[in-house]
Amino acid sequence: MKQQGFLPATKEELRERGITQPDFVYVIGDAYVDHPSFGPAIIGRVLESHGYSVAILAQPDWKDPKSIQVYGEPRLAFLVSSGNMDSMVNHYSVSKKRRKTDAFTPGGVMGKRPDRADMVYSNLIRHVYKHVPIILGGIEASLRRMAHYDYWADGFKRSLLLDSGADLISYGMGERSIVEIADALASGISIRDLTFVNGTVYKTSHKEDIYDAIFLPDYESMKADKTLYAKSFGIQQKNADPIRGKRMAEQYSEHLFIVQNPPAKPLSQEEMDEIYDLPFQRAVHPSCLTQGEVPAFSEIKFSLASCRGCFGACSFCALTFHQGRIIQARSHESLLREARAMTKDKDFKGYIHDVGGPTADFRQPACDKQLKAGACPERQCLFPKPCPNLKADHSDYISLLRKLRAIPGVKKVFIRSGIRFDYVLADPNQSFLKELCEYHVSGQLKVAPEHVSDAVLSKMGKPNRSVYEEFCRRYKKMNETLQKKQYLVPYLMSSHPGSTLKEAVELAEYCRDLGYMPEQVQDFYPTPSTMSTCMYYTGLDPRTMEKVYVPKNPHEKAMQRALIQYRDPKNRELVQEALEKCGRRDLIGYGPKCLLRPEGGRPGERSGQKTDFRKNSSGNRAGGRTERTETNVRKNAGAKKKTIRNVHKKK
């Protein structure tokens, strides 16, 4: 069943459809954007296509119980999602300071959703409606489905299912599980008996009812012993695959258990196409526009989501836990239909901003056996080196990009969601790099080496430094062949588990040798249920159970971050302290390898040496200053030298 227009988001729209009681009321922390890049829109449209009515309740006032009663009690259940982004990450920086804007709210206004939105919304509903089923979904619930470390409270938390008062968590992308849940509820099955749906987490008081499950360490034992949590997390990672994954259970008391069913099966290409062909309005609902545009929608309005999942499996990324390692991709025809429709939008200027997903150039499973046997639990596809079974092939992606470029009205197709440079190098046919440089880069290509110390990279699940350097060489050579001036902008991360001040200095020296200072540096952010967060909390690598150094002291973290931006005068004291602490005073002086002048000079100033901040041997672009600013600096430096010479002559 396909309806025209938005899903009902007001009482008037519900009445216009002749609906007196919706099957589901969907409470979301974002503004209502009816676009397939927004999870609530997809779930709502999928339910609608299966004959269920869904009323959207966007950003209700969580301080007022009446706000949750707009549509009355739904026939089947309340659905709850904090939105496209974890509410705590949305609200707080890594230093736990309150952010000033919310990109998923009209006008970017902060404060339209609560902290820990899933828990607050769910408890508000339960306060008003004592017995109505509540089902949590989306990234916030997905990453808190089992016991987890909470960075903001700096403590070990129970499954969100217990603290929220909800009945069920639909984790992962959720299209399969939500339809199965809806059909079961519609047939009269109680929410308490929904213990069989893959991709869900439920609670039970009867251990004897849990069948064919791996019992993880119990909550109280893990809370008392971090080693047990590291072991538990390692088991969870090995069972995050929809084909190999087993049912798992956590005990909280003698009569309370949390059970995670295996992940839902990945969608076929035909199923992906069907979902993205649903009648999304690809716009913000008018009721949400009274305070302005939704910034996050402006970013993705002219982008295409071509794939899901990521077999890159970086330790600090939550996508492996949420979407899984098996790639699911849309057909060319589906993407071309969406792109042609995009060109008819009055605001379209001829630029498709992105064609990708978690990793843009992943368009098929890593190897042939994944769809039959699942992803290997004991090894990764790209780390530490590409698996011999890996199929590194960009031919399908190249073909798609060429078709998109040929659409009338399309001037340029960008790739913003990022490529995996080690996957590019693993492809024996290097034609993708040529296509990328010739057609899909506009001056700068952003890549994510994250660090240069092999010791840190091994904890990140990233390839060795030599792999990135080889990519830099090939990228530079390709642009020279094409006679293009295009640069690499590397994303760098400070304070990741495994990084001491020694490794931070190594990264600073690398930036020095490139003549590059990043404008922004990402401090490691411990979000729930990532491998890196487990390392941060336990001090152990759950893959090996080896000890890991974890920089937690705010001052040390500030020093690590300052080292990467050692040229910034504001960072001078921190950089000097860091260099002295790790016995690297050799980097304070006048030599070409020094990071600091001994006294008074600005960080990064070198005696008798000129630096071209626009480019360097690896094709990287400096992010610290503009060419004009550097020219002025040089002129001023030259004027000072001339003045000094004149003074000496007079003396």
PDB file of N, CA and C in Angstrom, residues 4 22 29 52 68 93 109 121-122 126 187 199 276 296 315 357 384 389 402 410 449 474 537 542 561 563 592 606 632:
ATOM      1  N   GLN A   4       0.210   8.775  -0.853  1.00  0.00           N
ATOM      2  CA  GLN A   4       0.852   9.999  -1.315  1.00  0.00           C
ATOM      3  C   GLN A   4       0.959  10.982  -0.154  1.00  0.00           C
ATOM      4  N   PRO A  22      -4.335   5.274  15.169  1.00  0.00           N
ATOM      5  CA  PRO A  22      -3.230   4.728  14.369  1.00  0.00           C
ATOM      6  C   PRO A  22      -2.737   3.406  14.951  1.00  0.00           C
ATOM      7  N   GLY A  29      13.185  11.879  18.190  1.00  0.00           N
ATOM      8  CA  GLY A  29      13.888  13.042  18.741  1.00  0.00           C
ATOM      9  C   GLY A  29      14.294  14.053  17.697  1.00  0.00           C
ATOM     10  N   TYR A  52       0.031  -0.878   7.538  1.00  0.00           N
ATOM     11  CA  TYR A  52      -0.135  -0.336   8.888  1.00  0.00           C
ATOM     12  C   TYR A  52      -0.128   1.193   8.859  1.00  0.00           C
ATOM     13  N   ILE A  68       2.626  13.594  24.864  1.00  0.00           N
ATOM     14  CA  ILE A  68       2.709  12.229  24.380  1.00  0.00           C
ATOM     15  C   ILE A  68       1.322  11.675  24.041  1.00  0.00           C
ATOM     16  N   SER A  93      30.163  17.444  23.317  1.00  0.00           N
ATOM     17  CA  SER A  93      31.451  17.206  22.670  1.00  0.00           C
ATOM     18  C   SER A  93      32.200  16.143  23.471  1.00  0.00           C
ATOM     19  N   VAL A 109      18.258  24.592  16.420  1.00  0.00           N
ATOM     20  CA  VAL A 109      18.004  24.957  17.823  1.00  0.00           C
ATOM     21  C   VAL A 109      18.348  23.789  18.751  1.00  0.00           C
ATOM     22  N   TYR A 121      11.781   9.394  26.717  1.00  0.00           N
ATOM     23  CA  TYR A 121      10.518   9.245  25.989  1.00  0.00           C
ATOM     24  C   TYR A 121       9.766   7.995  26.441  1.00  0.00           C
ATOM     25  N   SER A 122      10.502   6.890  26.579  1.00  0.00           N
ATOM     26  CA  SER A 122       9.866   5.628  26.943  1.00  0.00           C
ATOM     27  C   SER A 122       9.253   5.689  28.338  1.00  0.00           C
ATOM     28  N   ARG A 126       5.339   5.304  29.418  1.00  0.00           N
ATOM     29  CA  ARG A 126       4.910   4.314  30.412  1.00  0.00           C
ATOM     30  C   ARG A 126       4.189   4.974  31.577  1.00  0.00           C
ATOM     31  N   SER A 187      -1.733 -10.026  14.930  1.00  0.00           N
ATOM     32  CA  SER A 187      -2.383 -11.349  15.004  1.00  0.00           C
ATOM     33  C   SER A 187      -2.835 -11.689  16.416  1.00  0.00           C
ATOM     34  N   GLY A 199      16.990  -9.952  15.271  1.00  0.00           N
ATOM     35  CA  GLY A 199      17.202  -8.505  15.267  1.00  0.00           C
ATOM     36  C   GLY A 199      16.501  -7.803  16.414  1.00  0.00           C
ATOM     37  N   TYR A 276      13.784   1.942  -1.072  1.00  0.00           N
ATOM     38  CA  TYR A 276      14.153   3.290  -1.524  1.00  0.00           C
ATOM     39  C   TYR A 276      13.203   3.825  -2.600  1.00  0.00           C
ATOM     40  N   ALA A 296      20.835  19.170   8.958  1.00  0.00           N
ATOM     41  CA  ALA A 296      21.274  17.839   8.527  1.00  0.00           C
ATOM     42  C   ALA A 296      20.645  17.448   7.192  1.00  0.00           C
ATOM     43  N   SER A 315      37.996  -0.079  14.747  1.00  0.00           N
ATOM     44  CA  SER A 315      37.682  -0.353  16.150  1.00  0.00           C
ATOM     45  C   SER A 315      36.807   0.717  16.788  1.00  0.00           C
ATOM     46  N   GLY A 357      27.955   5.430   1.317  1.00  0.00           N
ATOM     47  CA  GLY A 357      27.375   4.866   2.535  1.00  0.00           C
ATOM     48  C   GLY A 357      28.432   4.928   3.614  1.00  0.00           C
ATOM     49  N   PRO A 384      44.896  -7.168   9.591  1.00  0.00           N
ATOM     50  CA  PRO A 384      45.954  -6.163   9.393  1.00  0.00           C
ATOM     51  C   PRO A 384      46.378  -6.009   7.933  1.00  0.00           C
ATOM     52  N   ASN A 389      41.004 -13.909   0.379  1.00  0.00           N
ATOM     53  CA  ASN A 389      39.708 -14.133  -0.265  1.00  0.00           C
ATOM     54  C   ASN A 389      38.985 -12.841  -0.649  1.00  0.00           C
ATOM     55  N   ARG A 402      29.750   6.591 -13.750  1.00  0.00           N
ATOM     56  CA  ARG A 402      29.702   7.047 -15.146  1.00  0.00           C
ATOM     57  C   ARG A 402      28.261   7.288 -15.590  1.00  0.00           C
ATOM     58  N   VAL A 410      23.222  16.987 -14.633  1.00  0.00           N
ATOM     59  CA  VAL A 410      24.235  16.708 -13.619  1.00  0.00           C
ATOM     60  C   VAL A 410      25.580  17.248 -14.095  1.00  0.00           C
ATOM     61  N   PRO A 449      43.464   8.233   7.445  1.00  0.00           N
ATOM     62  CA  PRO A 449      44.504   7.364   8.008  1.00  0.00           C
ATOM     63  C   PRO A 449      44.405   7.288   9.536  1.00  0.00           C
ATOM     64  N   ARG A 474      50.629   7.252  -5.022  1.00  0.00           N
ATOM     65  CA  ARG A 474      49.843   6.957  -6.233  1.00  0.00           C
ATOM     66  C   ARG A 474      48.865   8.091  -6.547  1.00  0.00           C
ATOM     67  N   TYR A 537      37.529   1.624  28.489  1.00  0.00           N
ATOM     68  CA  TYR A 537      36.957   1.327  29.806  1.00  0.00           C
ATOM     69  C   TYR A 537      37.750   0.263  30.558  1.00  0.00           C
ATOM     70  N   PRO A 542      39.881  -6.524  23.661  1.00  0.00           N
ATOM     71  CA  PRO A 542      39.027  -7.723  23.758  1.00  0.00           C
ATOM     72  C   PRO A 542      39.350  -8.785  22.715  1.00  0.00           C
ATOM     73  N   ARG A 561      46.459  16.323  21.662  1.00  0.00           N
ATOM     74  CA  ARG A 561      45.771  17.097  20.617  1.00  0.00           C
ATOM     75  C   ARG A 561      46.613  18.290  20.176  1.00  0.00           C
ATOM     76  N   LEU A 563      49.824  18.613  20.158  1.00  0.00           N
ATOM     77  CA  LEU A 563      50.986  18.200  19.383  1.00  0.00           C
ATOM     78  C   LEU A 563      50.673  18.136  17.888  1.00  0.00           C
ATOM     79  N   PRO A 592      65.884  22.383  11.267  1.00  0.00           N
ATOM     80  CA  PRO A 592      64.742  22.156  10.370  1.00  0.00           C
ATOM     81  C   PRO A 592      63.766  21.107  10.886  1.00  0.00           C
ATOM     82  N   ARG A 606      60.712  27.914  11.829  1.00  0.00           N
ATOM     83  CA  ARG A 606      62.002  27.278  11.654  1.00  0.00           C
ATOM     84  C   ARG A 606      63.001  28.287  11.114  1.00  0.00           C
ATOM     85  N   ASN A 632      52.016  36.996   3.443  1.00  0.00           N
ATOM     86  CA  ASN A 632      52.177  38.143   4.333  1.00  0.00           C
ATOM     87  C   ASN A 632      53.153  37.832   5.464  1.00  0.00           C
TER      88      ASN A 632
END
